[in-house]
mmCIF file of N, CA and C in Angstrom:
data_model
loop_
_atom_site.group_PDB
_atom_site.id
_atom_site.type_symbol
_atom_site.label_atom_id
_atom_site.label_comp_id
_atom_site.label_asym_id
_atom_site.label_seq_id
_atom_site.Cartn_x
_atom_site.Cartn_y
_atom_site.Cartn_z
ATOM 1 N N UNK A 15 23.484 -6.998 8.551
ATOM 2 C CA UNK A 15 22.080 -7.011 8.918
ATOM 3 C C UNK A 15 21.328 -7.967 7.979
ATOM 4 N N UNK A 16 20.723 -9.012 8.881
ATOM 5 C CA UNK A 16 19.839 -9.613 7.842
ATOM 6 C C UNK A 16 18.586 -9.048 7.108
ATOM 7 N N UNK A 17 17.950 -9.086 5.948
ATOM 8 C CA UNK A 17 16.990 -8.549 5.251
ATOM 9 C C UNK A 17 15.918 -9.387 4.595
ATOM 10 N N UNK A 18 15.215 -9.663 4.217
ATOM 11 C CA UNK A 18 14.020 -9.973 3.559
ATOM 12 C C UNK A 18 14.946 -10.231 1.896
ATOM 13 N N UNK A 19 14.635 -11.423 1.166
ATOM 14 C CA UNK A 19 15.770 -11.396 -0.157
ATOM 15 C C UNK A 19 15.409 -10.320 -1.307
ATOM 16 N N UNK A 20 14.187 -9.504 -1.443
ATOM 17 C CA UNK A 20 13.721 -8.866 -2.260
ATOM 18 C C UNK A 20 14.546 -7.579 -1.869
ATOM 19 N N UNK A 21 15.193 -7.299 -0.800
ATOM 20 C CA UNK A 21 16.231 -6.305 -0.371
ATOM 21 C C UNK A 21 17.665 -6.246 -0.600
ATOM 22 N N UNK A 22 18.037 -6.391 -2.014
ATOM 23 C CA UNK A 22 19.288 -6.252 -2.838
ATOM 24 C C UNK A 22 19.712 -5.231 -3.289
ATOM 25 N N UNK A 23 18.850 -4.041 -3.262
ATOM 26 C CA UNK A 23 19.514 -2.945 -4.025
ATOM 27 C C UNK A 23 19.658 -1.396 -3.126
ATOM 28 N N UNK A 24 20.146 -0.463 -3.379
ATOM 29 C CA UNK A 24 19.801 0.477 -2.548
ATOM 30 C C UNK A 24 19.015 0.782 -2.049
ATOM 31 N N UNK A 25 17.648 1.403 -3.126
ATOM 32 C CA UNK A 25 16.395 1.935 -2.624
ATOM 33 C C UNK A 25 15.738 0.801 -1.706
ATOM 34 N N UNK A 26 15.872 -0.597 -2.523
ATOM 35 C CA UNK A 26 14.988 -1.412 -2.068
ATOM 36 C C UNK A 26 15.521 -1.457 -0.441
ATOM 37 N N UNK A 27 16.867 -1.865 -0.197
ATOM 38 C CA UNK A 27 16.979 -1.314 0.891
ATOM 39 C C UNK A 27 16.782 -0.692 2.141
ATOM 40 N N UNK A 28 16.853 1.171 1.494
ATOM 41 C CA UNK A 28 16.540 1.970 2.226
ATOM 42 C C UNK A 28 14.783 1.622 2.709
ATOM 43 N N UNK A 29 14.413 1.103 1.509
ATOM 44 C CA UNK A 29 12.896 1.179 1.682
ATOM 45 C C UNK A 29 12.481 0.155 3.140
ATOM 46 N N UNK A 30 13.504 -0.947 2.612
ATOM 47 C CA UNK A 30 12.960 -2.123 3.523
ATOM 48 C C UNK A 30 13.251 -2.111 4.772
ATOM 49 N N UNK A 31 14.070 -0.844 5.472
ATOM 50 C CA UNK A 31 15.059 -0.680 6.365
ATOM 51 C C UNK A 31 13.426 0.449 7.090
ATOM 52 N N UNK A 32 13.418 0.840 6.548
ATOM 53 C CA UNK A 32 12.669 2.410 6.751
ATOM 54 C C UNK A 32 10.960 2.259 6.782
ATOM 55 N N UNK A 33 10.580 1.380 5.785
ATOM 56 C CA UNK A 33 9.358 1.358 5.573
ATOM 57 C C UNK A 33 8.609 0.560 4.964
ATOM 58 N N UNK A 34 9.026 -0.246 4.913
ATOM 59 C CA UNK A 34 8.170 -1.674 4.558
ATOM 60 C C UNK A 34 7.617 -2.408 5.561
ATOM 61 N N UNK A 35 6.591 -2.687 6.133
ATOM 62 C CA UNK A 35 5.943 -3.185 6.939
ATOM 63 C C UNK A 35 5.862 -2.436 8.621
ATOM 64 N N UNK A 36 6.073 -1.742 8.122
ATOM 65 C CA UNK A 36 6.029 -0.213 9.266
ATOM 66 C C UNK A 36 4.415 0.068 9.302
ATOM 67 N N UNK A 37 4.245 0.485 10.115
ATOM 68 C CA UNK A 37 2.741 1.282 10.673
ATOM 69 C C UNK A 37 2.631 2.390 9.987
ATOM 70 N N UNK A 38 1.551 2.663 9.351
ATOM 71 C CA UNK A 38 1.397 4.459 8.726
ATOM 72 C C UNK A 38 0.322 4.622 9.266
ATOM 73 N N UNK A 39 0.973 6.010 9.816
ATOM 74 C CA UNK A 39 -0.297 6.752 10.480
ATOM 75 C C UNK A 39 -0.814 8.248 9.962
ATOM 76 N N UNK A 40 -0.679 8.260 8.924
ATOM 77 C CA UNK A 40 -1.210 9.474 8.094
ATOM 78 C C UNK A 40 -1.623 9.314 6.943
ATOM 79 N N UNK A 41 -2.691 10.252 6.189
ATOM 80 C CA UNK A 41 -3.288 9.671 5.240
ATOM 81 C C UNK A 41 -2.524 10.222 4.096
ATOM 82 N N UNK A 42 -1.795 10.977 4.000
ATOM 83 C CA UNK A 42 -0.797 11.113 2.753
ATOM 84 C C UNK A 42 0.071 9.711 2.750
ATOM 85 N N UNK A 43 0.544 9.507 3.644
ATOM 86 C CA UNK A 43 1.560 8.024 3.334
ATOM 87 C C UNK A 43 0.454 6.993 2.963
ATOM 88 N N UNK A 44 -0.365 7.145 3.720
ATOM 89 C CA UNK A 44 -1.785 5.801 3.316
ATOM 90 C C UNK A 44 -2.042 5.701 1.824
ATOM 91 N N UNK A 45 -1.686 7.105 1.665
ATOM 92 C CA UNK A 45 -2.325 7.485 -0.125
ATOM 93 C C UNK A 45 -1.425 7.078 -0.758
ATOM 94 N N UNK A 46 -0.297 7.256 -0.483
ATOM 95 C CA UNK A 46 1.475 6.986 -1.155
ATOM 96 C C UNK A 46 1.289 5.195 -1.554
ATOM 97 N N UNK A 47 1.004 4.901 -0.181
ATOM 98 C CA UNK A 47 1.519 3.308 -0.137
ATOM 99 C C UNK A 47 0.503 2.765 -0.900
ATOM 100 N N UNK A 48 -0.630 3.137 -0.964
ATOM 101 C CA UNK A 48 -1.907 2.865 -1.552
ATOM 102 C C UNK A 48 -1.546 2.182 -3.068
ATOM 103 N N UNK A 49 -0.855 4.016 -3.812
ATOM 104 C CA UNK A 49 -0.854 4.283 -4.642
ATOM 105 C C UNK A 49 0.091 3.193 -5.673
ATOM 106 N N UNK A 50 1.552 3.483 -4.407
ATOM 107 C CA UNK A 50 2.755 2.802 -5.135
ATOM 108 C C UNK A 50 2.560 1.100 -4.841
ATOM 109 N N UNK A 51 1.806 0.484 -3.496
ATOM 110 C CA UNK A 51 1.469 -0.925 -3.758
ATOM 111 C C UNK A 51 0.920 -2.048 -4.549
ATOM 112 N N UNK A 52 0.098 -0.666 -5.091
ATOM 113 C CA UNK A 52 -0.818 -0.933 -6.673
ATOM 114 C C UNK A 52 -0.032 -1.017 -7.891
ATOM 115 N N UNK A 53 1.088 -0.225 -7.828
ATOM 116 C CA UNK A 53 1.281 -0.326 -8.823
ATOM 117 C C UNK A 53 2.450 -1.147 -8.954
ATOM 118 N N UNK A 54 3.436 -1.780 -7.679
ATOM 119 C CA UNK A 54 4.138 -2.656 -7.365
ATOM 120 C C UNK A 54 4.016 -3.893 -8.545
ATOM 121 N N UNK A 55 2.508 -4.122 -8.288
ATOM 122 C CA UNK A 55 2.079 -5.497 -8.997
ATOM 123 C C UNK A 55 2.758 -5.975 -10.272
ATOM 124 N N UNK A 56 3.586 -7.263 -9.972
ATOM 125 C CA UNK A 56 3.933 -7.103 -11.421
ATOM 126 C C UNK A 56 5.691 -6.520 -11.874
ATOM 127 N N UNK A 57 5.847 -5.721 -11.041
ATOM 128 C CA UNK A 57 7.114 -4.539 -11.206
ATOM 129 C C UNK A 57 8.245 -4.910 -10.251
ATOM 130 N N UNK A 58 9.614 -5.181 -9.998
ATOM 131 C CA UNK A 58 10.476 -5.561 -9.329
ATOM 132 C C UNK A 58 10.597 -3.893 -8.552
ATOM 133 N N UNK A 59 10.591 -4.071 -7.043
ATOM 134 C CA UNK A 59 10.503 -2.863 -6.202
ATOM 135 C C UNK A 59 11.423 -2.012 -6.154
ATOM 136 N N UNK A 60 12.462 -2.462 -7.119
ATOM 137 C CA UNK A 60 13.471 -0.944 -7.075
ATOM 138 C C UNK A 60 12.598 -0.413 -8.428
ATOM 139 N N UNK A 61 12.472 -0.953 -9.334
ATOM 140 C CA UNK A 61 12.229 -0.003 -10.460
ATOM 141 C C UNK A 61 10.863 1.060 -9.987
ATOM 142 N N UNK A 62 10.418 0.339 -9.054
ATOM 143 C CA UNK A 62 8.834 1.132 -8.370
ATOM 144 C C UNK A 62 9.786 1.979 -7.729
ATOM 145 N N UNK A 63 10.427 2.193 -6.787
ATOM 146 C CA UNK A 63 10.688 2.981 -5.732
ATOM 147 C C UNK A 63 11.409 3.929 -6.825
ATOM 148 N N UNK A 64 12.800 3.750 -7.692
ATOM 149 C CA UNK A 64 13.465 4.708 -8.534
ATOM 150 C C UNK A 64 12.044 5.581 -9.351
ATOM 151 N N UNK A 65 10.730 5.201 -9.662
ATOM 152 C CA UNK A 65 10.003 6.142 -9.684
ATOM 153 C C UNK A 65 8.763 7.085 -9.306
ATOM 154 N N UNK A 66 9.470 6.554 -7.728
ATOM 155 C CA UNK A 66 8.514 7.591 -7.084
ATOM 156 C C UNK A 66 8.364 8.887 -7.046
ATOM 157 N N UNK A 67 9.411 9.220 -7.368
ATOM 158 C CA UNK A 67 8.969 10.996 -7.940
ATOM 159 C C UNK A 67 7.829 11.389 -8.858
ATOM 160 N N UNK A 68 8.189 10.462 -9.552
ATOM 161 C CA UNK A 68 7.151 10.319 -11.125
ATOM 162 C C UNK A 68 5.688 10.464 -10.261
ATOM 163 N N UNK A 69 5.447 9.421 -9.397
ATOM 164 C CA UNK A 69 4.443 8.925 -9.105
ATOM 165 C C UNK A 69 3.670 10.778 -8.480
ATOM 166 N N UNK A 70 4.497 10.593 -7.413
ATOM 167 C CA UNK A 70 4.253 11.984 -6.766
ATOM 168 C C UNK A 70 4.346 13.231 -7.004
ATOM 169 N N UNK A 71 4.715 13.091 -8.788
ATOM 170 C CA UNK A 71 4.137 14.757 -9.674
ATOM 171 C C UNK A 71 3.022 14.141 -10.624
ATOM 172 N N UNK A 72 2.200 12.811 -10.808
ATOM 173 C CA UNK A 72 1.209 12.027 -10.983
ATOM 174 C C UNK A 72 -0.174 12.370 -10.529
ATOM 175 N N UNK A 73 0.325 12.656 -9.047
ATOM 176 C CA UNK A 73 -0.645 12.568 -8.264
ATOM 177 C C UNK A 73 -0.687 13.529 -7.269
ATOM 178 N N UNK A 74 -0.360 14.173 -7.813
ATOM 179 C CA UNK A 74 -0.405 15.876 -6.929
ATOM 180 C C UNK A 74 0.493 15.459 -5.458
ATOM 181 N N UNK A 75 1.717 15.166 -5.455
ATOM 182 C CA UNK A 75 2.156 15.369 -4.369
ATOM 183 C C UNK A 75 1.364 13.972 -3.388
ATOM 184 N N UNK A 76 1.255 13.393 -3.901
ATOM 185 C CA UNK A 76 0.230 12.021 -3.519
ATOM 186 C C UNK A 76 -0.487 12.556 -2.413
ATOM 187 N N UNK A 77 -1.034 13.931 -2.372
ATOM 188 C CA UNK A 77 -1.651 14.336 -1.066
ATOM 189 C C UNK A 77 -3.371 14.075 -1.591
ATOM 190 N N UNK A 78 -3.809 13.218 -0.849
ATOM 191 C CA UNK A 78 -4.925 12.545 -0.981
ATOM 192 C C UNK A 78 -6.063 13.074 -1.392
ATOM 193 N N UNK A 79 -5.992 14.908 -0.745
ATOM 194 C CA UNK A 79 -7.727 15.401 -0.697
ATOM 195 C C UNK A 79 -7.653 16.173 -2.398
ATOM 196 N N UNK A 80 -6.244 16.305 -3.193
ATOM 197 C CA UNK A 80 -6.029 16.855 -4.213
ATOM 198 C C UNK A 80 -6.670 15.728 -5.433
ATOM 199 N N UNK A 81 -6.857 14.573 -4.993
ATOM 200 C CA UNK A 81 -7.044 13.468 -6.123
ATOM 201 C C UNK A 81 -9.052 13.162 -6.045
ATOM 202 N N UNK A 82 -9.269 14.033 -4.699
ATOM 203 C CA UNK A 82 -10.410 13.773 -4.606
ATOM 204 C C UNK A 82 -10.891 12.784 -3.334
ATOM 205 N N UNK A 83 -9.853 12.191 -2.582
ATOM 206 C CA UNK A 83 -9.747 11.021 -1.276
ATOM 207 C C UNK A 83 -10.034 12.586 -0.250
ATOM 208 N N UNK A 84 -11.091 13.260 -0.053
ATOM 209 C CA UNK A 84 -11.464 13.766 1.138
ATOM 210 C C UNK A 84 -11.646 13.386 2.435
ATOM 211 N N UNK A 85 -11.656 12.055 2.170
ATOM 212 C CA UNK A 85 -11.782 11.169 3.546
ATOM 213 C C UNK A 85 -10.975 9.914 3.510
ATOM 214 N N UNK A 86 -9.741 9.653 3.031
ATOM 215 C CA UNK A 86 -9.218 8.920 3.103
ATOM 216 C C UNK A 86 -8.427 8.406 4.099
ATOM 217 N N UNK A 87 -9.028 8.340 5.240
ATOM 218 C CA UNK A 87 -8.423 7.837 6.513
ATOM 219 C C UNK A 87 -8.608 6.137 6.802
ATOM 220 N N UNK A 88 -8.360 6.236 8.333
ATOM 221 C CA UNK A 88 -7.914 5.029 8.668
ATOM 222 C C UNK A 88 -9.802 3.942 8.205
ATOM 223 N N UNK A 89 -10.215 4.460 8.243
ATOM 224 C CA UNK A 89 -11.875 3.789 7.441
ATOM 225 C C UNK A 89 -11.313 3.668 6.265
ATOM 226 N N UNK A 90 -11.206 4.507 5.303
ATOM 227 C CA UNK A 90 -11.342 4.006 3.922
ATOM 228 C C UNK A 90 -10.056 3.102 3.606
ATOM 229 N N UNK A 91 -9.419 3.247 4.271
ATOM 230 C CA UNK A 91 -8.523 2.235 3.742
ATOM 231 C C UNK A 91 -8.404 1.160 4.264
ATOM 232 N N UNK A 92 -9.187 0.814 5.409
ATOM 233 C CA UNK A 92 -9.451 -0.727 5.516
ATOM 234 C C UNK A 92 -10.960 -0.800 4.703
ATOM 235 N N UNK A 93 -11.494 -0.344 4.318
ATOM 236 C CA UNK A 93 -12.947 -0.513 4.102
ATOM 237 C C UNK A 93 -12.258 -1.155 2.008
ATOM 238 N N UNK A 94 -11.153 -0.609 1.903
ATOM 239 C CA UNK A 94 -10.762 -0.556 0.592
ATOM 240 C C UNK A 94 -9.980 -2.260 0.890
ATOM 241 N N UNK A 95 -9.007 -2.299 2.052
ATOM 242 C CA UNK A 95 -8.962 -3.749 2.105
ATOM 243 C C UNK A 95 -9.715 -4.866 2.191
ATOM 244 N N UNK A 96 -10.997 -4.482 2.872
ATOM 245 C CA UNK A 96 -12.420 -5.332 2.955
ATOM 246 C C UNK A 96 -12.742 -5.897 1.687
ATOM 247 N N UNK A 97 -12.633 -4.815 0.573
ATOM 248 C CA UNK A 97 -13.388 -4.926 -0.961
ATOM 249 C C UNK A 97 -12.433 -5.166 -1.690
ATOM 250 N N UNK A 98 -10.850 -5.361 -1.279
ATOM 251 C CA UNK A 98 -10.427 -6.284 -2.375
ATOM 252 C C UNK A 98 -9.692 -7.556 -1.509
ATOM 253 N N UNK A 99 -10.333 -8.243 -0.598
ATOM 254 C CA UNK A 99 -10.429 -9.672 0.552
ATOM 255 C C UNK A 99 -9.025 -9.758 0.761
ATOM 256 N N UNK A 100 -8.431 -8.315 1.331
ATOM 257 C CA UNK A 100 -6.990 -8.639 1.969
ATOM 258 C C UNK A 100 -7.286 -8.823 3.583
ATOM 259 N N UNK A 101 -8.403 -8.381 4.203
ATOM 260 C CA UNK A 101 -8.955 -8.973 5.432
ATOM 261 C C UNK A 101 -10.450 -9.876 5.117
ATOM 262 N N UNK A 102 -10.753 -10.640 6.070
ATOM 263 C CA UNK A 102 -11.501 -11.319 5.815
ATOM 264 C C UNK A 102 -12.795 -10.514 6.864
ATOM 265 N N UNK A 103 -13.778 -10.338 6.737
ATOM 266 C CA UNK A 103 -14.694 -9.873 7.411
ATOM 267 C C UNK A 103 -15.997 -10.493 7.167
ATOM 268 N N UNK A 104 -16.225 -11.577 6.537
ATOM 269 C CA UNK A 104 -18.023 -11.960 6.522
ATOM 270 C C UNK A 104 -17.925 -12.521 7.783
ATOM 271 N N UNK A 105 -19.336 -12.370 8.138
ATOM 272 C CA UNK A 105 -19.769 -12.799 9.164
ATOM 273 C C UNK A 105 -19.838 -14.316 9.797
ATOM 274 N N UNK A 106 -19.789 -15.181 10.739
ATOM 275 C CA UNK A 106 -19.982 -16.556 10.613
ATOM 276 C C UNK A 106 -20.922 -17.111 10.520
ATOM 277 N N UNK A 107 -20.862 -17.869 9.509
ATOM 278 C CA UNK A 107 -22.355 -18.152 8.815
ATOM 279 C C UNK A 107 -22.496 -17.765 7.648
ATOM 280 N N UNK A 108 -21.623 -16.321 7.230
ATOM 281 C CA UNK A 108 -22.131 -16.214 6.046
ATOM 282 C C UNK A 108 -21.690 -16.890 5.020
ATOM 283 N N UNK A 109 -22.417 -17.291 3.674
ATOM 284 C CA UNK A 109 -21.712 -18.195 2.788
ATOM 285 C C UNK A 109 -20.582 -17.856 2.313
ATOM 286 N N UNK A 110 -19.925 -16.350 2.110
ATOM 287 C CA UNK A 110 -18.686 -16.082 1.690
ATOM 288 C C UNK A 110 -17.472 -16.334 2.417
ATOM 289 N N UNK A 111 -18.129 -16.642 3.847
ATOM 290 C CA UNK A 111 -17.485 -16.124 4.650
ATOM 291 C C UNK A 111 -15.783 -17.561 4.201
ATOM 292 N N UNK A 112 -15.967 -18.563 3.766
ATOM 293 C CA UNK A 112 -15.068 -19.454 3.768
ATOM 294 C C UNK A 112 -14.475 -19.811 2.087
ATOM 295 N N UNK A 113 -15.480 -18.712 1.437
ATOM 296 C CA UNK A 113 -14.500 -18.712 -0.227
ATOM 297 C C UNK A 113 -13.864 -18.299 -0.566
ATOM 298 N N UNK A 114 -12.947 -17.099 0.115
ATOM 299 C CA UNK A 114 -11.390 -16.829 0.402
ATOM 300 C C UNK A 114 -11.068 -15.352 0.779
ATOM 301 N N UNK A 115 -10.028 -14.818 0.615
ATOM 302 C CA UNK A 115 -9.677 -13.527 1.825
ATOM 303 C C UNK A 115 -8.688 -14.020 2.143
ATOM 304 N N UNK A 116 -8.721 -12.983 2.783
ATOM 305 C CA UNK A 116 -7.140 -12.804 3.532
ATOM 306 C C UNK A 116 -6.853 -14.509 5.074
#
C-alpha cells in the first residue's frame, strides 16, 4: 500500500491508515485532534501519537466540556481556524483579505 512518507512507523501508520485526513464528526475527536495537532508542531508524529495516553489523562479524557469547551462544536472549531488563517475568510475588498491565510 502506498502511504504519505511521514508514514514509516507503526503508530504513524495505523494513524495514517485510520485517521489522518479523515472527516471528524464529533467534538471529543475535534478536541483530540485539536489538542494533539497543536502539539504535533515541531515533534516527529510517532513520538506524538506513542503519547497519546499522556495527552488524554492531561486533559480529562480529552472530553471537551471537562476542560471547559462547552460548545466546542463544528462553529468553534472553524471559527478557531478563521483566527489562526488556516481558512481564508475576509471579505472581497477587504484589505486583509490578500495578506495571507490559508
Amino acid at each position: 500500500m502506498k502511504r504519505c512518507p511521514w508514514a514509516r512507523h507503526r503508530l504513524a501508520i495505523g494513524h495514517h491508515d485510520r485517521e489522518w485526513g479523515v472527516p471528524v464528526k464529533n467534538d471529543r475527536k475535534h478536541f483530540e485532534r485539536l489538542i494533539l495537532e497543536g502539539a504535533q508542531s515541531g515533534l516527529c508524529r510517532g513520538t506524538l501519537l506513542a503519547k497519546r495516553a499522556h495527552y488524554r489523562r492531561a486533559f480529562d479524557g480529552l472530553h471537551p466540556s471537562k476542560r471547559g469547551f462547552n460548545f466546542a462544536g463544528s462553529a468553534s472549531i472553524y471559527a478557531f481556524m478563521q483566527a489562526v488563517g488556516m481558512v481564508q475568510d475576509h471579505l472581497a475588498g477587504c484589505s486583509r483579505r490578500k495578506a495571507g491565510g490559508a
